Coordinates of C-alpha atoms in Angstrom, one line a residue:
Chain A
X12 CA -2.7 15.1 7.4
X13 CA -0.2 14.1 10.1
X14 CA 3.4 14.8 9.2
X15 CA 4.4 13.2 11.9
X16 CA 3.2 9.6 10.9
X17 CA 4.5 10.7 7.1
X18 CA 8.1 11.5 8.8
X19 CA 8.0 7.9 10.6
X20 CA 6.5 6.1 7.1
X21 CA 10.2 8.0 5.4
X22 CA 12.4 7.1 7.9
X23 CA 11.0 3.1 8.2
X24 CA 11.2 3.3 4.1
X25 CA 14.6 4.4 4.3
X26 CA 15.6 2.3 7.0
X27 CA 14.1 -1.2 5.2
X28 CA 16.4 0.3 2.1
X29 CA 19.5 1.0 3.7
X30 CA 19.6 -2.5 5.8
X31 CA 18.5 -4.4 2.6
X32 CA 21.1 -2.7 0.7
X33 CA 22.1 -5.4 -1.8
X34 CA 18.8 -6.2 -2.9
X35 CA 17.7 -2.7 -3.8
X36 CA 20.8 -1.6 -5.5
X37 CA 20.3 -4.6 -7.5
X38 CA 16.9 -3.9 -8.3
X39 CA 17.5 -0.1 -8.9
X40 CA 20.2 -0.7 -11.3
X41 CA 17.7 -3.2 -13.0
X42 CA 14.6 -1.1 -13.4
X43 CA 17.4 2.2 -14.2
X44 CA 18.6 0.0 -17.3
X45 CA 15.4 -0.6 -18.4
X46 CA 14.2 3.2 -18.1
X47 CA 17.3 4.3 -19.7
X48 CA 16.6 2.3 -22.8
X49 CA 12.8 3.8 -22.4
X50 CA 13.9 7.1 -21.9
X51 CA 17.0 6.4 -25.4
X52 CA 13.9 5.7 -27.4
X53 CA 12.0 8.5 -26.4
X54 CA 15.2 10.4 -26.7
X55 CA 15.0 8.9 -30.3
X56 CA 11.5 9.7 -31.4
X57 CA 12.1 13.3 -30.2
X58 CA 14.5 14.1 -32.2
X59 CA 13.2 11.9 -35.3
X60 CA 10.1 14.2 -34.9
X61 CA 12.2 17.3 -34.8
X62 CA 14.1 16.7 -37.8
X63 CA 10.7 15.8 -39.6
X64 CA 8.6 18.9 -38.4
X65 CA 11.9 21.2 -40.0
X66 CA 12.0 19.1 -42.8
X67 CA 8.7 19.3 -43.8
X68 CA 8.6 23.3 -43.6
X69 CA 10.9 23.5 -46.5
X70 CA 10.8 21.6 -49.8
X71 CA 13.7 20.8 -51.1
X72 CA 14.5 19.0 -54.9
X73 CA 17.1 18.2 -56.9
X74 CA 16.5 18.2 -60.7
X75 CA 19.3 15.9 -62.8
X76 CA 20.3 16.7 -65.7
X77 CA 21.2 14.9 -68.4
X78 CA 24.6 13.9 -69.6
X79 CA 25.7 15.9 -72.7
X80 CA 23.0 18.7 -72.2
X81 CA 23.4 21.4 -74.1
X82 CA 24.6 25.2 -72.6
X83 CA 21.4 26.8 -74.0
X84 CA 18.9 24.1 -72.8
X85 CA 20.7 24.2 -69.0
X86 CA 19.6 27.7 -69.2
X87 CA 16.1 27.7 -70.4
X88 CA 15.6 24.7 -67.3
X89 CA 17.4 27.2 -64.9
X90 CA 15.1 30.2 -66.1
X91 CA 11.7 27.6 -65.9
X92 CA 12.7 26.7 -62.4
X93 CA 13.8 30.6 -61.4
X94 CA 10.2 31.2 -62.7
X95 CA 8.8 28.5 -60.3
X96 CA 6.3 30.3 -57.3
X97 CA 8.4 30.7 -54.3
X98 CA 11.7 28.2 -56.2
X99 CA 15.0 29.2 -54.7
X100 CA 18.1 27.8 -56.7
X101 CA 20.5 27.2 -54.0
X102 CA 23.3 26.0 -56.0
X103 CA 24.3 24.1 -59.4
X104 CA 26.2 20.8 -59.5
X105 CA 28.0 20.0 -62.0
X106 CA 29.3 16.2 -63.0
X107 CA 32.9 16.9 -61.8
X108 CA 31.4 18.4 -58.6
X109 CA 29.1 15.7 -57.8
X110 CA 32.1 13.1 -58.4
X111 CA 34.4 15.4 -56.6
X112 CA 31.6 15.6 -53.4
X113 CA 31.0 11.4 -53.1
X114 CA 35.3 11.3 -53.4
X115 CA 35.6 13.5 -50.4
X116 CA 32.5 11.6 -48.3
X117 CA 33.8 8.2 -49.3
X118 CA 37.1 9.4 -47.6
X119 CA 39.4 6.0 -47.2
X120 CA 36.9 4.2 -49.1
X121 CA 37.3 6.3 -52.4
X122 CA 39.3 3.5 -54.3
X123 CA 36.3 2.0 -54.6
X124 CA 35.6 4.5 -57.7
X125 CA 39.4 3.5 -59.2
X126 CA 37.7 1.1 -61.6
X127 CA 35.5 3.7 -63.2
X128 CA 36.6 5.2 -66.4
X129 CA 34.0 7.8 -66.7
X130 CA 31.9 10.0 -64.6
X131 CA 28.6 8.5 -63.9
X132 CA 26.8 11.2 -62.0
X133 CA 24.4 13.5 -63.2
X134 CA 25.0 17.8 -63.2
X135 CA 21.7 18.8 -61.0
X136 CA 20.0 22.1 -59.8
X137 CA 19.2 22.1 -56.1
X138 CA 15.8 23.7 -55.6
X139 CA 14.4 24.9 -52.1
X140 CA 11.2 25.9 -51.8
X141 CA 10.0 28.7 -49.2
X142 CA 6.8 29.9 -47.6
X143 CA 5.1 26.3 -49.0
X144 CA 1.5 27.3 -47.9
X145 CA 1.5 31.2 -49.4
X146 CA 2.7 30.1 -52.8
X147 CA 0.5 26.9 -52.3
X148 CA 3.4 24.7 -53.7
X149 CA 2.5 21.2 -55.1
X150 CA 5.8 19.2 -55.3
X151 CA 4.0 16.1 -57.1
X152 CA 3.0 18.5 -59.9
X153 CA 6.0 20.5 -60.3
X154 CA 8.3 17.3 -60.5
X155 CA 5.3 16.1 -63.1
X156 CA 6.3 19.8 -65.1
X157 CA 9.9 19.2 -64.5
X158 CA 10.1 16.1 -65.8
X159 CA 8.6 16.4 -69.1
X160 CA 11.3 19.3 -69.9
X161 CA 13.9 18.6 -72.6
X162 CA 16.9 18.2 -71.1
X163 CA 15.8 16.6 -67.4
X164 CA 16.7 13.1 -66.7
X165 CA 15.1 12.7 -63.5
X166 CA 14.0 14.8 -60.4
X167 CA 13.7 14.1 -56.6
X168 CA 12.0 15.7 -53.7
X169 CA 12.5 15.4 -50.0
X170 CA 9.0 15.0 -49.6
X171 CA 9.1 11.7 -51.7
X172 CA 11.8 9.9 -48.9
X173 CA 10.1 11.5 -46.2
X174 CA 6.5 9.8 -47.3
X175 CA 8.3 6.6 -47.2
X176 CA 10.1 7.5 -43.7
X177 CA 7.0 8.7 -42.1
X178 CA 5.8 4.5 -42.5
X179 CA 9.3 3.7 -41.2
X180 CA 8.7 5.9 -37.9
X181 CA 5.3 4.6 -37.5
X182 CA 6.1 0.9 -37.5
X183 CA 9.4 2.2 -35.4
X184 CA 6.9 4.0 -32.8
X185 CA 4.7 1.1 -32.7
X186 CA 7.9 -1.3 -31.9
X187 CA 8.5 1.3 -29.5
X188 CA 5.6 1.4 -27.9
X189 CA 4.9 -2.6 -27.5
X190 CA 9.0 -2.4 -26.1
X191 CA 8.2 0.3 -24.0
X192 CA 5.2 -2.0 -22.6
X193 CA 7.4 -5.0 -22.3
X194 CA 10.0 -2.9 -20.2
X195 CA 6.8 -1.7 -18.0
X196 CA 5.9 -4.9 -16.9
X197 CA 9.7 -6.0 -16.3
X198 CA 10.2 -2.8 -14.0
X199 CA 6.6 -3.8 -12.5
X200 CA 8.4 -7.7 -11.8
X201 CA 11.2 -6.4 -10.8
X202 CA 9.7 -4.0 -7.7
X203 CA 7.3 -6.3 -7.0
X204 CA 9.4 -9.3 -5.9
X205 CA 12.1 -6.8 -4.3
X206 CA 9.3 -5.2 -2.4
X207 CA 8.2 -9.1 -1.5
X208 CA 11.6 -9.6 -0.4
X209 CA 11.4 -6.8 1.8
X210 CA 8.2 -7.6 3.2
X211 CA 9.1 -11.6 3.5
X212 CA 12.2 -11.0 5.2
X213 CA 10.5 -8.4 7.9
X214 CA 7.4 -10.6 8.2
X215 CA 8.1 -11.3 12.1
X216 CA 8.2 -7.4 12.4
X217 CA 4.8 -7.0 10.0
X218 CA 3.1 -9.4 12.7
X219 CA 3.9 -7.7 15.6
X220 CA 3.1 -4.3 14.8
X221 CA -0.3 -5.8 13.8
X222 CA -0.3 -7.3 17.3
X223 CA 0.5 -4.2 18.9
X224 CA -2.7 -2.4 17.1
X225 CA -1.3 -1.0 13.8
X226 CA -3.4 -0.5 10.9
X227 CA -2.9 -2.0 7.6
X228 CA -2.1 0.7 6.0
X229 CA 0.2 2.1 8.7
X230 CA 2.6 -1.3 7.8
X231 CA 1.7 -1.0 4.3
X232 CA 2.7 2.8 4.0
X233 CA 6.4 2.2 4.3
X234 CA 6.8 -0.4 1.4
X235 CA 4.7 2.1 -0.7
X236 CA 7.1 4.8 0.0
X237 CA 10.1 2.4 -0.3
X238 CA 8.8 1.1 -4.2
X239 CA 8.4 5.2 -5.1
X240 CA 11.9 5.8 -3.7
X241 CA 13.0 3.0 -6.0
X242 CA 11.4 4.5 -9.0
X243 CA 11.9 8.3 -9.0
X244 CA 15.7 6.7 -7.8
X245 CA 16.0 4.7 -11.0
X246 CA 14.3 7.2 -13.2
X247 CA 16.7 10.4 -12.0
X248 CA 20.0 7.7 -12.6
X249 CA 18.7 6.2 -15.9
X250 CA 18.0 10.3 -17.1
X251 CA 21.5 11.3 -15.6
X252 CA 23.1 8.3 -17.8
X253 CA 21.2 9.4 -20.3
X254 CA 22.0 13.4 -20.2
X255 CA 25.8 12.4 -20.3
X256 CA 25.5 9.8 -23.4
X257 CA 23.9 12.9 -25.0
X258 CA 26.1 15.4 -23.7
X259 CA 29.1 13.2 -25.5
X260 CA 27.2 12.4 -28.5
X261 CA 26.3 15.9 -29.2
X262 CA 30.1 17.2 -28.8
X263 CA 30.5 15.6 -32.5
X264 CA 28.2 16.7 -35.5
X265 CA 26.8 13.9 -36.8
X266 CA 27.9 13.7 -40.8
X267 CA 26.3 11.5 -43.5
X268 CA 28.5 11.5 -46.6
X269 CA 30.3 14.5 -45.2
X270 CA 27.4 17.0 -44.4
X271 CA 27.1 18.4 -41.3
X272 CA 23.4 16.7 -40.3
X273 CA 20.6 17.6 -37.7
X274 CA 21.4 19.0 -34.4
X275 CA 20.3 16.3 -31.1
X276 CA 18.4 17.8 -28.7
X277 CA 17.7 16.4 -25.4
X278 CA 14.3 15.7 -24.0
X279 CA 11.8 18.5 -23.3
X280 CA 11.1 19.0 -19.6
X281 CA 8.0 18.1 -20.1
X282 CA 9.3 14.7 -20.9
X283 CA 11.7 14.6 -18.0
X284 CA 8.8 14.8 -16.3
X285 CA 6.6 12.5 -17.5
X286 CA 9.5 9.9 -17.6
X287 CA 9.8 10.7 -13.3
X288 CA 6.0 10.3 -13.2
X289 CA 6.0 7.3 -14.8
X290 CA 9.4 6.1 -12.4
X291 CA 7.4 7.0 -9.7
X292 CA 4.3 5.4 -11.1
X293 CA 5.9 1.8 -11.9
X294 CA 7.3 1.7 -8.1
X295 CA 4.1 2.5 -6.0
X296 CA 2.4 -0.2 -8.6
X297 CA 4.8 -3.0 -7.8
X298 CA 4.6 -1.9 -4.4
X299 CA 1.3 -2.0 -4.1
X300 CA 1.1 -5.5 -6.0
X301 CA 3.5 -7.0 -3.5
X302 CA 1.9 -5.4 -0.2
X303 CA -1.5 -6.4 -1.4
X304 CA -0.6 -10.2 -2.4
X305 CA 1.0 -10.4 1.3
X306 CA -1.6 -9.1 2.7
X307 CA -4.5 -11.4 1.2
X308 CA -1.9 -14.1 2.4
X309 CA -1.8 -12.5 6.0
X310 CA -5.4 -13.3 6.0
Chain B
X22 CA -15.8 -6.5 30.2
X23 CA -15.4 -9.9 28.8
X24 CA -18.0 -12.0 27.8
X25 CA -18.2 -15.4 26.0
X26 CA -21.4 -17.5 25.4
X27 CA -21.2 -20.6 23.9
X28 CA -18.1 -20.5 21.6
X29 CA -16.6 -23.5 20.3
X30 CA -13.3 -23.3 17.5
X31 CA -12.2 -26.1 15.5
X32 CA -9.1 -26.4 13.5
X33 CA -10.1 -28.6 10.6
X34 CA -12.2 -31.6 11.7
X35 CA -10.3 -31.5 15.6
X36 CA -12.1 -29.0 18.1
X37 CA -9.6 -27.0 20.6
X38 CA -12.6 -25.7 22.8
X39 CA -16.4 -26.7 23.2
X40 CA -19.4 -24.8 24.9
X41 CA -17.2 -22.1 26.8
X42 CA -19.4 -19.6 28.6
X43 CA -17.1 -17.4 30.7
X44 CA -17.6 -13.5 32.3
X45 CA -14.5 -11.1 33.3
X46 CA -15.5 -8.3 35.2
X47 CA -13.5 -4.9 35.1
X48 CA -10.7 -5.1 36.9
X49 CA -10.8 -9.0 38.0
X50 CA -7.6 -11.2 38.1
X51 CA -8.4 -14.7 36.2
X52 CA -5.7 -18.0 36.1
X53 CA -6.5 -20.2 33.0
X54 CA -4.9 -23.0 33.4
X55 CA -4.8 -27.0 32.3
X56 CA -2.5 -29.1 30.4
X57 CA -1.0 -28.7 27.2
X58 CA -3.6 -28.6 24.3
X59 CA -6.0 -28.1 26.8
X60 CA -7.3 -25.0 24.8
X61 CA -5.2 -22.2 27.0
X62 CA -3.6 -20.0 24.3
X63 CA -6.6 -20.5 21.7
X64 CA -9.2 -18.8 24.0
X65 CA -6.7 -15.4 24.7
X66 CA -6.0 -15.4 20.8
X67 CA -9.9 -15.9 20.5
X68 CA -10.3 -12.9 23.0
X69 CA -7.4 -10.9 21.6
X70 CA -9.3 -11.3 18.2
X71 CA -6.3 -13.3 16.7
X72 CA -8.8 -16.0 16.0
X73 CA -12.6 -16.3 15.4
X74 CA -14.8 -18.7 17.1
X75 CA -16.3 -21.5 15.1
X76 CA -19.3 -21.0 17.0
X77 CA -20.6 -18.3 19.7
X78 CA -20.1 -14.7 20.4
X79 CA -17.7 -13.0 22.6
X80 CA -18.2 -9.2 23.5
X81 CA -15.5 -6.9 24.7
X82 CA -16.7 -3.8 26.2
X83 CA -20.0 -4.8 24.3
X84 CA -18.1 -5.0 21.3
X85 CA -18.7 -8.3 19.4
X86 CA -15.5 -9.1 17.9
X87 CA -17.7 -11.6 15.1
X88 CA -19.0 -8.7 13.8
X89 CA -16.5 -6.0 13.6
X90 CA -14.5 -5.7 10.7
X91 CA -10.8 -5.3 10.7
X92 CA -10.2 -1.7 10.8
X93 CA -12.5 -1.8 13.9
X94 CA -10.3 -4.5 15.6
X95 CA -6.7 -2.8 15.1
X96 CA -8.2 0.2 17.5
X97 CA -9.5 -2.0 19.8
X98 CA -6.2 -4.3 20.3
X99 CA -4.4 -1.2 21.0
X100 CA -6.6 -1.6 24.4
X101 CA -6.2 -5.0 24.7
X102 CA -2.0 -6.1 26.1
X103 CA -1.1 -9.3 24.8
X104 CA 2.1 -10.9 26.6
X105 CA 3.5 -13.8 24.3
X106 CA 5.0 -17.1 25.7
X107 CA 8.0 -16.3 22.9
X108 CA 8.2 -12.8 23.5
X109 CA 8.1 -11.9 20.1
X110 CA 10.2 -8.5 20.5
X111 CA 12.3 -7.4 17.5
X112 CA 15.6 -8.2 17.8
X113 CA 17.3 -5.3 15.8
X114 CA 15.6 -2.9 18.0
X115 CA 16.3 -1.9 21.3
X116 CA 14.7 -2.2 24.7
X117 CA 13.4 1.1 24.2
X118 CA 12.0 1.2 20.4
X119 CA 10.2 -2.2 21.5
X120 CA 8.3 -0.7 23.9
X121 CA 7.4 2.4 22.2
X122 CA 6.2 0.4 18.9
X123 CA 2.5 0.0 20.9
X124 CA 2.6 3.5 20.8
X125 CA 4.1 4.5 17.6
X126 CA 1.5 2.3 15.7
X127 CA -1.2 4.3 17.6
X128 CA 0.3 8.0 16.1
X129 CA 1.4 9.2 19.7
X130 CA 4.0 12.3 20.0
X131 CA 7.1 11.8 20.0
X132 CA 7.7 13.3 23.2
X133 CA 4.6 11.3 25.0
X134 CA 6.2 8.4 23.6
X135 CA 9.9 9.0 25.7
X136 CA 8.0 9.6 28.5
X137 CA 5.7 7.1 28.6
X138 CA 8.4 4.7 27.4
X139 CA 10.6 5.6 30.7
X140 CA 8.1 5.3 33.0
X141 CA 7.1 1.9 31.7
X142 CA 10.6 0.8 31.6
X143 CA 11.3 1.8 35.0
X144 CA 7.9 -0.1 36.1
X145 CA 9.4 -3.0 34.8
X146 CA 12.6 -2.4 36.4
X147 CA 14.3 -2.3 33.1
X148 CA 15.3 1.5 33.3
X149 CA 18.6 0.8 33.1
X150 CA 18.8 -1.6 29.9
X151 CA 16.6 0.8 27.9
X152 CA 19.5 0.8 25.1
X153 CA 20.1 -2.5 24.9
X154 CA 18.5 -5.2 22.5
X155 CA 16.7 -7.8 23.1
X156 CA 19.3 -10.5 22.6
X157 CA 21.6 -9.3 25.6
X158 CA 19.1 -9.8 28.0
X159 CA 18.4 -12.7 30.3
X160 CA 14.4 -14.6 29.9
X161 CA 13.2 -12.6 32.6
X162 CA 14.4 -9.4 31.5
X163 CA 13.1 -10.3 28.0
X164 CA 10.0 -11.5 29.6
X165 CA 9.5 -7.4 31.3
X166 CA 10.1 -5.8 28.0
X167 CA 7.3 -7.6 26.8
X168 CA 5.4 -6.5 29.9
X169 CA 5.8 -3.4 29.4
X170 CA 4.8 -2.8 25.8
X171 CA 2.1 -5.0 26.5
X172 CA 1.0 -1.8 29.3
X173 CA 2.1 0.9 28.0
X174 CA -0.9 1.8 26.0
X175 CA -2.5 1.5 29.7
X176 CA -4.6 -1.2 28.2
X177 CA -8.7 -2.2 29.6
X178 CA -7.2 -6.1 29.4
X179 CA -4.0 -7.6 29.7
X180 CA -3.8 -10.8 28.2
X181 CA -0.7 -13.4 29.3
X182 CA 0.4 -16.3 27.5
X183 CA 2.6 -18.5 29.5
X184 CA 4.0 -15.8 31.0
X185 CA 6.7 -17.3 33.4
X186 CA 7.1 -20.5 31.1
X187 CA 10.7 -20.3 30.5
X188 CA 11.5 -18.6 34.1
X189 CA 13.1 -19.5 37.5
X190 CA 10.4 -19.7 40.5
X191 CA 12.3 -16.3 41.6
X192 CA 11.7 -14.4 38.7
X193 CA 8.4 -15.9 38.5
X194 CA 7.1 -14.5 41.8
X195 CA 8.8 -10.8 40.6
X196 CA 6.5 -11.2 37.2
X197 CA 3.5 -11.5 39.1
X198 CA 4.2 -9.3 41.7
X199 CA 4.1 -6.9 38.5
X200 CA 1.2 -8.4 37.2
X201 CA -0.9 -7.7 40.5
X202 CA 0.8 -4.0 40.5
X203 CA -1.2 -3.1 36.9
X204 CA -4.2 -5.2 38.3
X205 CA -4.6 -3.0 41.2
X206 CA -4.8 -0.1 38.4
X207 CA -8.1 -1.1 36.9
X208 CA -6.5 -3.4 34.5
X209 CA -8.6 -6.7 33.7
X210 CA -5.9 -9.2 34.0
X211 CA -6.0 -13.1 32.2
X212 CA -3.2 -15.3 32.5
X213 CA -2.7 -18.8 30.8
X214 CA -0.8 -20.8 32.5
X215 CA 0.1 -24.1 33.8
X216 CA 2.9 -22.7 36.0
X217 CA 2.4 -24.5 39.6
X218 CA 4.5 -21.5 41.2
X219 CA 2.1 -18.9 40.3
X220 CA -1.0 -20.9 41.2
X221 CA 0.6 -21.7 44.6
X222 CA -1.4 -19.6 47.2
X223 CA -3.5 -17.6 45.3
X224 CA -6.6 -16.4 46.0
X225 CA -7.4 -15.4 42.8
X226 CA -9.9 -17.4 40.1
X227 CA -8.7 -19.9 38.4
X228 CA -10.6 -21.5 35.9
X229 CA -9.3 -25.6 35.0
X230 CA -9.5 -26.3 30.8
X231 CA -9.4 -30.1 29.8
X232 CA -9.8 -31.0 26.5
X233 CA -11.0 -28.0 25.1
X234 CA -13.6 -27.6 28.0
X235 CA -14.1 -26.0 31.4
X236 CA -13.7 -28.5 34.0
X237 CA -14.1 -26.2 37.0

């Protein structure tokens, strides 16, 4: 390989950015808006798939109670459930507790419970199961059991809301992905008619190096290297936006109804990664799009 | 060194040149001349490989330049100096850069390139205006610049389009005084013209286009 020629293609790339500035800054701030919002759903999936993988380790269930239940009935249901393979009661909650909770995670919004005379929540058990696979723990059947017990109005499982979110994240990661393809080609527009722009407005140059003996590749070479320097560009300031949304996000705990929820975790490396590769990718494409068009119209 | 049998080009249904059969020897100093549209610039751009012939072959160095493809022809121009009636130098480069370019595009050192870039440019008389663009510099210094990139590679054939067309009879004699200089170093020079000043007592061949074909 010749580094000199390499060092030459660089310093014409950087040369055909820095006296087109306008153009490419436009264009960079373009394609680093689209990445951004490429790199926020990624950013979303992630974590979604996070949350899902620790959720699904544990089993968790609530079992109501009915109203009115009687002391010794609560206690055969809470010695049943103790009996449970691998059941964990983490706590009980009774009707004033339950009311008390939703009062303080309404917050400003709890007048909206002034019209109601009496307390319509259920007491419940909160169940957690542990080591699922050892104790070979069938949720559907044990809410089955649990329900037909005296005393049990109704039960719920994590599992049960997770089935239905898994469908949610699959239609969401299939939105994704046709978005994610709709951005690709719009990054892919976008280089190639900057690059063309380049190329158009430096055409007198283009036809005297070929006049003077240069190859095709040797003028192509620069524009190449100018559509990767857009991308890994665009890419590195659409993850830095990115990485300091996150940073402030993640600085407050994210509360539903007052509990402390999830922790956000920024992208893997190996993402980072891809997401450059894929920066880099989208410019040498466009690049290459626009280069080859004018050169098929160079004859 | 140059050879053409029999090539005619048309553009579209109107033929610029018919029948030419022509020989350069290495080395030999040719005038085309003629008037306007008499087919001047379209047989150097035929030779330079710019164009191809409608009909015909033409062979430099024994090279047929119908059948070589065009990773074979950006080599070969690189020995082949084409002088253009408009210049065509970059203005946002200097003197300098401009004439270095024919050896830049050809991967040359760095240092080869100064050198050879100074010695060209002080050929040329231009030694002095190496730093300046193209746009401060009177026709006939313009006119040198593209001189010497045009010899810089030390090219086999030095092709010339009109090359005094925009220049005063003084300057005109000092361009082909320059012009006889690289001659007399092997180079095979061809010069399209219809300047009366350089024709004017010269012993040289000149060969007489009209309407696209060789009157004498």
């Amino acid at each position: 390989m010749n580094i000199r020629i390499w060092i030459y293609y660089f310093k014409h790339a950087v040369s055909n950015i820095l006296s087109n500035q306008w153009i490419h800054l436009i264009s960079i701030g373009t394609i680093s808006i689209s990445l951004l919002l490429f790199g926020a759903f990624t950013l979303f999936f992630v974590n979604v798939n996070t949350w899902m993988v620790e959720w699904g380790q544990s089993l968790s269930m609530s079992v109501y109670l009915d109203d009115g239940i009687q002391r010794d009935v609560k206690d055969e249901i809470e010695s049943i459930i103790k009996g449970l393979p691998g059941a964990e009661i983490t706590g009980y909650i009774s009707k004033e507790k339950a009311e008390a909770d939703l009062i303080a995670a309404l917050g400003a919004q709890a007048g909206l419970l002034d019209g109601i005379t009496s307390n319509p929540l259920p007491a419940s058990f909160e169940i957690t199961f542990k080591d699922r696979k050892e104790h070979q723990v069938d949720a559907k059947r044990i809410k089955v059991f649990l329900d037909q017990l005296e005393g049990v109005d109704e039960v719920q499982y994590s599992e049960q809301w997770l089935e239905r979110f898994e469908d949610l994240i699959y239609l969401l990661k299939l939105g994704g992905l046709i978005v994610g393809g709709l951005f690709s080609v719009a990054v892919l527009f976008i280089i190639t008619n900057t690059i063309k722009l380049t190329i158009y407005s430096r055409r007198d140059e283009i036809e005297i190096f070929k006049l003077v003996g240069a190859t095709d590749w040797f003028v192509k070479m620069p524009f190449l290297i100018e559509g990767a320097i857009q991308g890994i560009l665009s890419g590195f300031i659409a993850l830095l936006i990115l990485f300091l949304a996150y940073s402030l996000f993640s600085l407050k705990t994210v509360h539903i109804f007052g509990l402390p929820v999830m922790d956000i975790v920024f992208l893997p490396y190996g993402y980072i990664l891809l997401i450059f590769i894929f920066s880099l990718l989208l410019g040498l494409t466009g690049s290459f799009i626009a280069v080859g068009r004018f050169f098929r119209l160079l004859g | 060194m140059i050879q053409i049998f029999h090539v005619a080009k048309k553009f579209g249904t109107k033929a610029a040149l018919e029948d030419i059969n022509l020989k350069f020897q290495k080395g030999e100093f040719v005038f085309i001349t003629g008037p306007s549209g008499a087919g001047k610039t379209t047989l150097l751009r035929l030779i330079f490989g710019a164009e191809r012939p409608t009909e015909g072959q033409i062979l430099i160095n024994g090279i047929n330049l119908n059948r070589i493809n065009r990773s074979r022809l950006d080599p070969l121009r690189r020995k082949i100096g084409f002088i253009f009636q408009d210049f065509k130098l970059l203005p946002r480069k200097t003197v300098s850069q401009n004439v270095a370019l024919a050896l830049e595009v050809a991967g040359e050192r760095p240092s080869i390139i100064r050198k050879k870039t100074r010695q060209v440019l002080r050929a040329v008389g231009l030694a002095k205006k190496e730093q300046a663009y193209p746009l401060q510099l009177s026709g006939g210094e313009q006119q040198r610049v593209a001189i010497a990139r045009a010899i810089i590679n030390d090219p086999l054939i030095l092709l010339a389009d009109e090359p005094t067309g925009n220049l005063d009879p003084d300057i005109t004699r000092e361009i082909l005084l320059l012009f006889r200089t690289i001659n007399l170093k092997g180079t095979t020079v061809v010069i399209a013209t219809h300047s009366k000043e350089l024709l004017k007592n010269t012993d040289q061949r000149i060969i007489l286009l009209k309407g696209g074909k060789i009157v004498s």
